[in-house]
XYZ file of C-alpha atoms in Angstrom:
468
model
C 101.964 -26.958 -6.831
C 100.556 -25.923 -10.268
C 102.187 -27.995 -12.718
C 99.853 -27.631 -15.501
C 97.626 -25.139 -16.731
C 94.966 -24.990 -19.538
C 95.425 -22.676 -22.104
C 94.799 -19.203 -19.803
C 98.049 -17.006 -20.539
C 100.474 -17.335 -23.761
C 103.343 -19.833 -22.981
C 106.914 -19.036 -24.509
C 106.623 -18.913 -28.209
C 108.272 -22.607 -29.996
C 107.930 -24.556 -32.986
C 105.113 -27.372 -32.732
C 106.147 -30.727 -31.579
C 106.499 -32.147 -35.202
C 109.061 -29.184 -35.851
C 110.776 -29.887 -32.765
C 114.943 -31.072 -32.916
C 113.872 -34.286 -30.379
C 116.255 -36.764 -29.222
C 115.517 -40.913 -29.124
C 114.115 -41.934 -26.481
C 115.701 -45.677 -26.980
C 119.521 -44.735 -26.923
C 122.562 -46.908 -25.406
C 122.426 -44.142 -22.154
C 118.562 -45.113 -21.794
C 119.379 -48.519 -21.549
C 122.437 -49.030 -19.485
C 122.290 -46.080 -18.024
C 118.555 -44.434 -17.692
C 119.467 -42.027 -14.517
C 122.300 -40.279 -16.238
C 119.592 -40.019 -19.336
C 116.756 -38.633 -17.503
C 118.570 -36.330 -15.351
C 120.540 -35.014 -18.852
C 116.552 -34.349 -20.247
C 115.951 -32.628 -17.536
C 118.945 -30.056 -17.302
C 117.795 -28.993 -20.353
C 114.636 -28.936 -20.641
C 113.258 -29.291 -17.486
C 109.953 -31.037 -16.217
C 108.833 -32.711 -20.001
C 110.927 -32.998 -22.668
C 110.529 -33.117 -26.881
C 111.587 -36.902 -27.527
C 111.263 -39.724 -30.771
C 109.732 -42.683 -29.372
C 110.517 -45.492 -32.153
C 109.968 -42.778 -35.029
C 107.396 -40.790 -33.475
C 107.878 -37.166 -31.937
C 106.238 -37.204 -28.297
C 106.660 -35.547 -25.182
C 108.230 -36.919 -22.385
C 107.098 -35.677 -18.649
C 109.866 -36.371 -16.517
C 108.782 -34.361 -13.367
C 107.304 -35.933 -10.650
C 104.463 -33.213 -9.774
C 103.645 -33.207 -13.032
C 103.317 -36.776 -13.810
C 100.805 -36.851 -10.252
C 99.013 -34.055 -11.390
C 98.726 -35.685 -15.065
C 97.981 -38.894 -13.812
C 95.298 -37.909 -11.259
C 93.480 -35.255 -13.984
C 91.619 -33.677 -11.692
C 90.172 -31.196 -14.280
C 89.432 -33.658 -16.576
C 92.019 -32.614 -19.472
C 93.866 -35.716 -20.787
C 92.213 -38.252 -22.575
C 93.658 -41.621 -22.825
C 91.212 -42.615 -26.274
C 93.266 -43.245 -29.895
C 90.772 -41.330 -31.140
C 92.442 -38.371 -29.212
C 95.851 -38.477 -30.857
C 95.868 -36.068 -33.902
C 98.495 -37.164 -36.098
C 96.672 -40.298 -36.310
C 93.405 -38.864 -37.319
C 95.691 -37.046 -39.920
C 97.475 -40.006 -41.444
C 100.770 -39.255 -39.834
C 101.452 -42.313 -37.480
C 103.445 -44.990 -39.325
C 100.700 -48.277 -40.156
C 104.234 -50.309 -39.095
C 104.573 -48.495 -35.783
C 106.092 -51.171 -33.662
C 103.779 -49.827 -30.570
C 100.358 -49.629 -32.445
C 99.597 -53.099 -32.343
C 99.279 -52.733 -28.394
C 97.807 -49.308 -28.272
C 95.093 -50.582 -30.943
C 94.009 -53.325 -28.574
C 91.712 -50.765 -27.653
C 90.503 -52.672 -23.754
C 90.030 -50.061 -20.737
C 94.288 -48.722 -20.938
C 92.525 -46.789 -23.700
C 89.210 -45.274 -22.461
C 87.707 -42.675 -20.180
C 84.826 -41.828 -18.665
C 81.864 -43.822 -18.245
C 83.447 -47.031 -20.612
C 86.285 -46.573 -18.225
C 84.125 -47.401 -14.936
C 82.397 -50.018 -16.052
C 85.155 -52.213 -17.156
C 87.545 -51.084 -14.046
C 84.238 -52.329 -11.840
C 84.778 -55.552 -13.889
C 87.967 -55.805 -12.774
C 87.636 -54.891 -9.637
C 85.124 -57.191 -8.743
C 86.766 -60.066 -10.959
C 89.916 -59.492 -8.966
C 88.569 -59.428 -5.184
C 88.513 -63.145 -4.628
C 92.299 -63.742 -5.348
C 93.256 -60.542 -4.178
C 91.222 -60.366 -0.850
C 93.594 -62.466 1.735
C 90.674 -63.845 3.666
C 89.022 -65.589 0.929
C 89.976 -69.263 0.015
C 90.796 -68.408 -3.414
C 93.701 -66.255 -2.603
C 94.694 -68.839 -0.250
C 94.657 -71.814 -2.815
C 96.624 -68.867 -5.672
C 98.940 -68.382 -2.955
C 100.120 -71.960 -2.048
C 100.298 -72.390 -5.812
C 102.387 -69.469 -6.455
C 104.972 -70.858 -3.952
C 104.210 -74.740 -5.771
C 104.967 -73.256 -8.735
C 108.082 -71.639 -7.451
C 109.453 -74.394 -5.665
C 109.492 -76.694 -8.678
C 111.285 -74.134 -10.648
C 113.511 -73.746 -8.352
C 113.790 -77.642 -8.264
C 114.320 -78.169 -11.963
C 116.734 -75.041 -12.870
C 119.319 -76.334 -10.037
C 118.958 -80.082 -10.378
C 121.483 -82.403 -11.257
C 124.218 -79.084 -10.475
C 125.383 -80.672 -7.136
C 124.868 -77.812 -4.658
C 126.346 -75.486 -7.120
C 125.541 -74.114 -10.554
C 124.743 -71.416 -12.461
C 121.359 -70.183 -14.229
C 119.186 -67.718 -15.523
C 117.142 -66.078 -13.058
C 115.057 -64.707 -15.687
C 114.322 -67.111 -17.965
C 114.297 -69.902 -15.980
C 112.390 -68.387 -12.749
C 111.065 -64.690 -13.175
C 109.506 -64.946 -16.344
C 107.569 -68.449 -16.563
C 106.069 -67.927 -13.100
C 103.795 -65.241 -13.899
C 102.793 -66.734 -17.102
C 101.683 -70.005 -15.295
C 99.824 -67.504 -13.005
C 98.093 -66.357 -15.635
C 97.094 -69.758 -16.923
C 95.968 -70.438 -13.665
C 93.373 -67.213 -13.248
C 92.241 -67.418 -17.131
C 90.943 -71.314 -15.414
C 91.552 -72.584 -19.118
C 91.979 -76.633 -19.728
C 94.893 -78.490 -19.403
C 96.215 -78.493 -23.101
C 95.048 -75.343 -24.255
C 96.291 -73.595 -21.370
C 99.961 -74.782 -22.101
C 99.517 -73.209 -25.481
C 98.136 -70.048 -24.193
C 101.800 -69.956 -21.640
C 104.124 -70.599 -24.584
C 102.379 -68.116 -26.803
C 102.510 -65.106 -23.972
C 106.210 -65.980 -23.989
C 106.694 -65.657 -28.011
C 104.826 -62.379 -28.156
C 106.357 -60.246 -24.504
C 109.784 -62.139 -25.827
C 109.118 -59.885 -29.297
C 111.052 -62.153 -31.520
C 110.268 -63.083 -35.132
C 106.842 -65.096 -34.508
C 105.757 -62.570 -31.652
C 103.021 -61.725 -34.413
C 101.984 -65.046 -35.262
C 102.382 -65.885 -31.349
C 99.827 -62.630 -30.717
C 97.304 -63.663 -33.369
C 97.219 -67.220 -31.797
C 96.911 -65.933 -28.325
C 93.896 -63.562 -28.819
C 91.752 -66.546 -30.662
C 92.592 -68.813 -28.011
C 91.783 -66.206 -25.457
C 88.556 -65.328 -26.758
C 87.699 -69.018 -26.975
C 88.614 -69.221 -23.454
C 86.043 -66.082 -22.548
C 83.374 -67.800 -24.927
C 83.872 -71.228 -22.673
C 83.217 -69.010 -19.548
C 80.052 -67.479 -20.793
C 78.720 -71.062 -21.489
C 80.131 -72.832 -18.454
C 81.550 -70.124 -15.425
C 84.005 -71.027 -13.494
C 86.119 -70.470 -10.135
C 88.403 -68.381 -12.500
C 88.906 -64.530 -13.163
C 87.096 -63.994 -16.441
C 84.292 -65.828 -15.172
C 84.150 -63.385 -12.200
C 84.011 -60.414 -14.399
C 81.199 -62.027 -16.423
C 79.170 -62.201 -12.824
C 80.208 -58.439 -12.140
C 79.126 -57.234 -15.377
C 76.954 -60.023 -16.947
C 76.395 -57.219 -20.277
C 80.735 -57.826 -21.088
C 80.774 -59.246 -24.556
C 83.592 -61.818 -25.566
C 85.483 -59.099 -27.687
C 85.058 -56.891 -24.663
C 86.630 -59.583 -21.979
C 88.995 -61.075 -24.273
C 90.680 -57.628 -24.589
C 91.161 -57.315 -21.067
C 92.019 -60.752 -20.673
C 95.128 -59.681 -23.007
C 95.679 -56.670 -20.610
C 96.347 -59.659 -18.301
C 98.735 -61.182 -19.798
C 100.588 -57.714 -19.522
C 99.902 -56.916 -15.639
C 101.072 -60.308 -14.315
C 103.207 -62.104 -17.421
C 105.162 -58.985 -18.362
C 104.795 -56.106 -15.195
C 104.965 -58.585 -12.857
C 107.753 -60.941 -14.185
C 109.603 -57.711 -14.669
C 109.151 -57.039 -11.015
C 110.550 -60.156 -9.675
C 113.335 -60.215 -12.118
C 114.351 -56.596 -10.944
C 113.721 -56.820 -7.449
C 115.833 -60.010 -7.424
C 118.848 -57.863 -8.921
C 118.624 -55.222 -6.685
C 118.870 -57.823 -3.547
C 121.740 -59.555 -4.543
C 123.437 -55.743 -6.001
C 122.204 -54.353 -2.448
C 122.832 -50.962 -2.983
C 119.677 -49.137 -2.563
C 118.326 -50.489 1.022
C 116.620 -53.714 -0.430
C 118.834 -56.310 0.386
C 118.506 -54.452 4.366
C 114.801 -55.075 3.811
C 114.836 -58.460 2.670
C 117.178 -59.278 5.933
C 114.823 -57.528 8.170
C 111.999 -59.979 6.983
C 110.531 -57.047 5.273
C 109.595 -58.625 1.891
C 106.914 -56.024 0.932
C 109.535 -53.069 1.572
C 112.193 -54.776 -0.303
C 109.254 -54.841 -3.345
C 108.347 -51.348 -2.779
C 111.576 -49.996 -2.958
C 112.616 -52.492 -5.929
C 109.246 -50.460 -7.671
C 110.765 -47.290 -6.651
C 114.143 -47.558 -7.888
C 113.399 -49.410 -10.992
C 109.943 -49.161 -11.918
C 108.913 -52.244 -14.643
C 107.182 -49.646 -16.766
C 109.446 -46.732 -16.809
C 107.276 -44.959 -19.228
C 103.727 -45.466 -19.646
C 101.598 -45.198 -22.377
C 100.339 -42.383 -24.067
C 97.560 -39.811 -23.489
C 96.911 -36.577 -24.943
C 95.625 -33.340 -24.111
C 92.024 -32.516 -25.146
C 92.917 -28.727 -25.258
C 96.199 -27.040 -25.469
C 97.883 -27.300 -22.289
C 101.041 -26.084 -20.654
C 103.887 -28.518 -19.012
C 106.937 -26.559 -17.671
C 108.008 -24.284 -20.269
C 106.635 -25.940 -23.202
C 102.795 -25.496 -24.981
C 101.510 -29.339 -25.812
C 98.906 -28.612 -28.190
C 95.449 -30.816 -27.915
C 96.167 -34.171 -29.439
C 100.183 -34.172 -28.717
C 101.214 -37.726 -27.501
C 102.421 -37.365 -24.451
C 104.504 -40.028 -22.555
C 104.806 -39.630 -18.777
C 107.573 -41.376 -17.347
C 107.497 -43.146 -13.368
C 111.359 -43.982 -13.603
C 112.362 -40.349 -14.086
C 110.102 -38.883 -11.796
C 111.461 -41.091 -8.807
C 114.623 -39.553 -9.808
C 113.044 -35.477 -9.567
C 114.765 -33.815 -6.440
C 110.746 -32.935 -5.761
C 110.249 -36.659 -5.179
C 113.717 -37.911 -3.647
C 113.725 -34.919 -1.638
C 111.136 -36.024 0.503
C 112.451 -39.314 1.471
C 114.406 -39.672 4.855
C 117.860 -41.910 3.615
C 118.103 -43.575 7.140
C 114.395 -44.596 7.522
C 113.549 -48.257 7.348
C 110.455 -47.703 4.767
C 110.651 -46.141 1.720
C 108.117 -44.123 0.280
C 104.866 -45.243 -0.614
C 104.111 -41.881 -2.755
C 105.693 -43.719 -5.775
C 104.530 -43.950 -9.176
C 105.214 -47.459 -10.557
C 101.247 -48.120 -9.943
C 100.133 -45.306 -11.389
C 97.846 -42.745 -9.846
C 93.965 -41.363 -10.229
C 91.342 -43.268 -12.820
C 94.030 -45.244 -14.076
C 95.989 -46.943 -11.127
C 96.813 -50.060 -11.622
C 94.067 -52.233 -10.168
C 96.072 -55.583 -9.492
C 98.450 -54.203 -7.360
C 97.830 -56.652 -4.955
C 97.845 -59.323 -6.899
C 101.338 -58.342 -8.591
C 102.456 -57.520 -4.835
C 101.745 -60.870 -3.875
C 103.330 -62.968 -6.855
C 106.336 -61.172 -6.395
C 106.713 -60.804 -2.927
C 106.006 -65.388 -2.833
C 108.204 -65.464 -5.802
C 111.126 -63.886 -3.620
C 110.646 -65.120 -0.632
C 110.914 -68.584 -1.953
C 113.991 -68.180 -4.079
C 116.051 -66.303 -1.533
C 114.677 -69.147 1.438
C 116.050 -72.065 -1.425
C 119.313 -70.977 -1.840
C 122.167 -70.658 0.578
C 123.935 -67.989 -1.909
C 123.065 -66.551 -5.264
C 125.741 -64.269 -7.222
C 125.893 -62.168 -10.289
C 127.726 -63.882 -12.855
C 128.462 -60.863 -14.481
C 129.321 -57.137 -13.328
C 126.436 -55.582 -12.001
C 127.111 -52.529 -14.951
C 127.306 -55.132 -17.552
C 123.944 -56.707 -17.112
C 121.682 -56.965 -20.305
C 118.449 -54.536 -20.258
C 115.269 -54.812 -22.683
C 115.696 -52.232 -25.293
C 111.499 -50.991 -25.138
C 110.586 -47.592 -24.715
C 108.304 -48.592 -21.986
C 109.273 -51.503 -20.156
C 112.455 -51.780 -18.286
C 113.920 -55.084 -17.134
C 116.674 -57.346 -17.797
C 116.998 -59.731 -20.807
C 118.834 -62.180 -18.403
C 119.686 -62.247 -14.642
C 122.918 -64.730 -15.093
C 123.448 -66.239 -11.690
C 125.965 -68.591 -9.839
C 123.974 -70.280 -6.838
C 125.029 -72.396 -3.981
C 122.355 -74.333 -2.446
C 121.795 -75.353 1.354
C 123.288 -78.861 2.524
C 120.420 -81.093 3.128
C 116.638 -81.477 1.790
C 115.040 -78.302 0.349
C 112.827 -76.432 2.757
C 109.277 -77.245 2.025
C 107.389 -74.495 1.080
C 105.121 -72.261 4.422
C 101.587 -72.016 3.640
C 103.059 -67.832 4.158
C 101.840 -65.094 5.554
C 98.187 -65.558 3.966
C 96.860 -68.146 6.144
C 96.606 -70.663 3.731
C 96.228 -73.730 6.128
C 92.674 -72.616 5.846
C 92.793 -73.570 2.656
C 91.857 -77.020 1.329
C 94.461 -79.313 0.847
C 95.196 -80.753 -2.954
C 97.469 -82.926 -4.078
C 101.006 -82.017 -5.444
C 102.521 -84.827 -5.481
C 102.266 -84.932 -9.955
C 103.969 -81.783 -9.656
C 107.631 -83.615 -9.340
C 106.388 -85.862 -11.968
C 107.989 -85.509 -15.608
C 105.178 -84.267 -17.211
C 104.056 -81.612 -14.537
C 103.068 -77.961 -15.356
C 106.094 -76.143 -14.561
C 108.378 -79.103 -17.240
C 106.715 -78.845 -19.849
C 106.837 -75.203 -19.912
C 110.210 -75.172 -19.379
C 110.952 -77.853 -21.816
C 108.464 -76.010 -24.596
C 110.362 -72.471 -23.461
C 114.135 -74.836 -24.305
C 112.757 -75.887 -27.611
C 111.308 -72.459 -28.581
C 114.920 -71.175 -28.126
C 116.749 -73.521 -29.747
C-alpha cells in the first residue's frame, strides 16, 4: 500500500488548489444522499478530491488507505496546528468562516507533538475511572445513564395511552448525552442546568448559538476554576490529578471538546444507530435481535459514521494523494463516511458474517483516535438497549428516504427521528443494573427522579421553551 508519498518524483502537472474548478461539499446529494455523492467524487477523481467546504477550497480524501495512512502519519508529515494552514497565515480564510470559531478553540484536536501527549495523558487518565468497567465510578455513570434514559422514556410517552408518536431525537438522543456531560463536568445543581441548555443552543446552531457558546465557555471555565480549588469525583478534576501543571484556559478548552465527544458525537450515534434498527437494512436490526448491542453500534459507526468528515490538517511539505500534488499548508479534509464506502474497505468484509468489521474509521486512527471511545460506546449502547427494551414497537413516521439530515460539512445525523411507538401492556420494565456489574455499586436514591422538578424535566421543559 503506498498511498502517499513526500515530494520524491514530479506528480501530474495541475493548477494549485485555489485555481482548482471544486464542487460544494454541502449539496442536496451530500445530504440525502451522501453514497451516491462520494462514490460520484470518486469516479472522477479518484482517492481525494478538489472540494468548497462552506467557501473554502479543500481537499477531500475519500479513499480508505489513504485516510489510514493519513490518519496514522507514520512519517510524521501532517500537522494538525492552525498555524499550519497557509491561506490563513496569508489573510485568505474568511474572519466569518462559519467553521473557525471551532477550529480556533485551539484544545489538543489542534496540536501535535509533545503538547499533543501531554493533554491526551490528561485525558486518558481523567477518563479511566468512568471508562474502566471494574471501577465504581463507571458503575454509578452506568446506572445513571439507564436512570436518565428511563425517565425520558417515561416523560416523552406519558399521558399517550400505549400509543403515540415522538421525536426520537429531540426528545431522547440528544438530551441524554448532554445530561452526561453535566454529570462528568460534576458542576452544581443550578449551574449545571445552564451549562445543558446552553450545549443545546450552540450544537443546535440557531440564532443565539453564539451567545449560547460565549456563555458556555465562562461557565465552563468557572467550573474548571471550582475544581482546582475544591476536586472532585468528576472528570476535570481527574485531569487536574493527572497533570496537576493544566491551567484553567488549558482544561476549559478540553472541557468544550467534551461537550463535542459525548453531547454532539455521541447523541449523533444513538440517534443514527436507532434509525438504522428500526430501517434494518444493513445487519443492525439482526444484531440488536441477537443480543448483540455492541455489533449493532459498530456497524451503526460503520455505515453512518457521526463525523463523516473530520477536521482539517495539512501537509508540512508538498505531498502526493492519488493523482493530485497537495502543496504544504493545503487544508485537507479526510472523510470516514466515504472511505467505508472504498471497494478497498468493503471489499474485505464477509456479507454473511455475524460481526462487522472493526477496521473502521469513525474513531479515528494513530495520535489522534478518539480517546472516549468507550465511554461513547457505552452511552450509546445503555441508551439503546433501554429504548428498544421500553417499547413493544417503534416506527418511522415518515419514509425512511424522506428523513431530515443536518446540513454540516462534518457531522452527519438527523435533525429529527419522527416516531410512532406502541408501548408494552403492563408496568415499564425497571431498568438492569446491565452488563457492567453495577450491583457493586452503591445504591442512591432515585426516587426525586419521577418528581416534577427532576433533572431530566426541567431539561426537557427548558429544551420546549427554547423552541417555542
Amino acid at each position: 500500500m503506498e498511498p502517499q508519498t513526500p515530494q520524491a518524483e514530479p506528480a501530474p502537472a495541475h493548477p494549485p488548489l485555489e485555481s482548482l474548478a471544486v464542487q460544494p461539499l454541502v449539496n442536496r446529494d451530500y445530504e440525502s444522499r451522501p453514497a451516491l455523492f462520494y462514490e460520484r467524487l470518486r469516479a472522477e477523481y479518484g482517492p481525494v478530491a478538489p472540494v468548497d467546504v462552506l467557501g473554502v477550497p479543500a481537499w477531500l480524501v475519500i479513499g480508505y488507505p489513504q485516510t489510514l495512512d493519513i490518519l496514522r502519519d507514520t512519517r510524521g508529515i501532517w500537522s494538525k496546528r492552525l498555524d499550519s494552514w497557509r491561506a490563513r497565515r496569508e489573510g485568505r480564510v474568511p474572519a466569518d468562516w462559519p467553521l473557525l470559531p471551532a477550529f480556533e478553540i485551539d484544545n489538543s484536536v489542534f496540536r501535535d507533538g509533545a503538547d499533543l501527549t501531554r493533554l491526551r495523558g490528561a485525558w486518558s487518565e481523567g477518563l479511566r475511572p468512568f471508562q474502566d468497567r471494574t471501577r465504581t465510578q463507571a458503575k454509578e455513570l452506568e446506572r445513571d445513564i439507564r436512570r436518565y434514559a428511563d425517565e425520558l422514556i417515561t416523560v416523552l410517552s406519558e399521558n399517550a395511552g400505549r400509543g403515540g408518536w415522538a421525536d426520537l431525537s429531540a426528545q431522547y438522543a440528544r438530551p441524554l448525552p448532554l445530561m452526561i456531560v453535566g454529570r462528568l463536568l460534576g458542576a452544581e445543581s443550578g449551574r449545571g442546568d445552564e451549562i445543558i441548555m446552553d450545549m443545546w443552543r450552540m450544537l443546535d446552531a440557531g440564532p443565539d448559538a453564539a451567545e449560547a457558546a460565549a456563555r458556555l465557555s465562562t461557565e465552563v471555565a468557572g467550573v474548571c476554576a471550582a475544581k482546582m480549588a475544591a476536586p472532585g469525583e468528576d472528570l476535570p478534576s481527574y485531569m487536574l490529578a493527572a497533570v496537576p501543571d493544566l491551567t484553567v484556559e488549558e482544561l476549559s478548552r478540553e472541557m468544550i471538546m467534551l461537550i463535542g465527544l459525548v453531547g454532539d458525537y455521541t447523541g449523533t450515534l444513538i440517534c443514527n444507530t436507532i434509525a438504522e434498527v428500526i430501517i434494518g437494512e444493513t445487519g443492525v436490526r439482526d444484531s440488536i435481535s441477537a443480543g448483540m448491542l455492541p455489533e449493532a453500534v459498530n456497524r451503526a459507526a460503520i455505515t453512518s459514521p457521526p463525523m463523516a468528515n473530520l477536521t482539517f490538517r495539512w501537509p508540512k511539505t508538498d505531498v502526493r494523494v492519488g493523482r493530485f500534488q497537495i502543496a504544504a499548508g493545503d487544508p485537507v479534509m479526510l472523510s470516514p463516511a466515504a472511505a467505508h464506502l472504498d471497494p478497498a474497505f468493503t471489499g474485505t468484509m464477509d456479507p454473511d458474517s455475524i460481526y462487522s468489521s472493526r477496521a473502521h474509521l469513525a474513531w479515528g486512527a494513530g495520535p489522534h483516535a478518539c480517546i472516549g471511545r468507550d465511554l461513547a460506546t457505552t452511552i450509546t449502547t445503555a441508551a439503546v438497549e433501554r429504548l428498544f427494551d421500553r417499547f413493544a414497537a417503534l416506527r418511522l413516521a415518515l419514509p425512511a428516504d424522506q428523513l431530515p439530515w443536518r446540513s454540516s460539512p462534518m457531522m452527519r445525523g438527523l435533525r429529527s427521528l419522527p416516531v410512532n411507538y406502541e408501548l408494552p401492556e403492563g408496568p415499564p420494565e425497571p431498568p438492569p443494573s446491565g452488563p457492567s456489574g453495577a450491583e457493586g455499586a452503591p445504591e442512591r436514591d432515585t426516587s426525586a427522579e419521577t418528581a416534577p422538578n427532576s433533572l431530566v424535566r426541567r431539561v426537557l421543559r427548558m429544551m420546549r421553551l427554547s423552541q417555542s
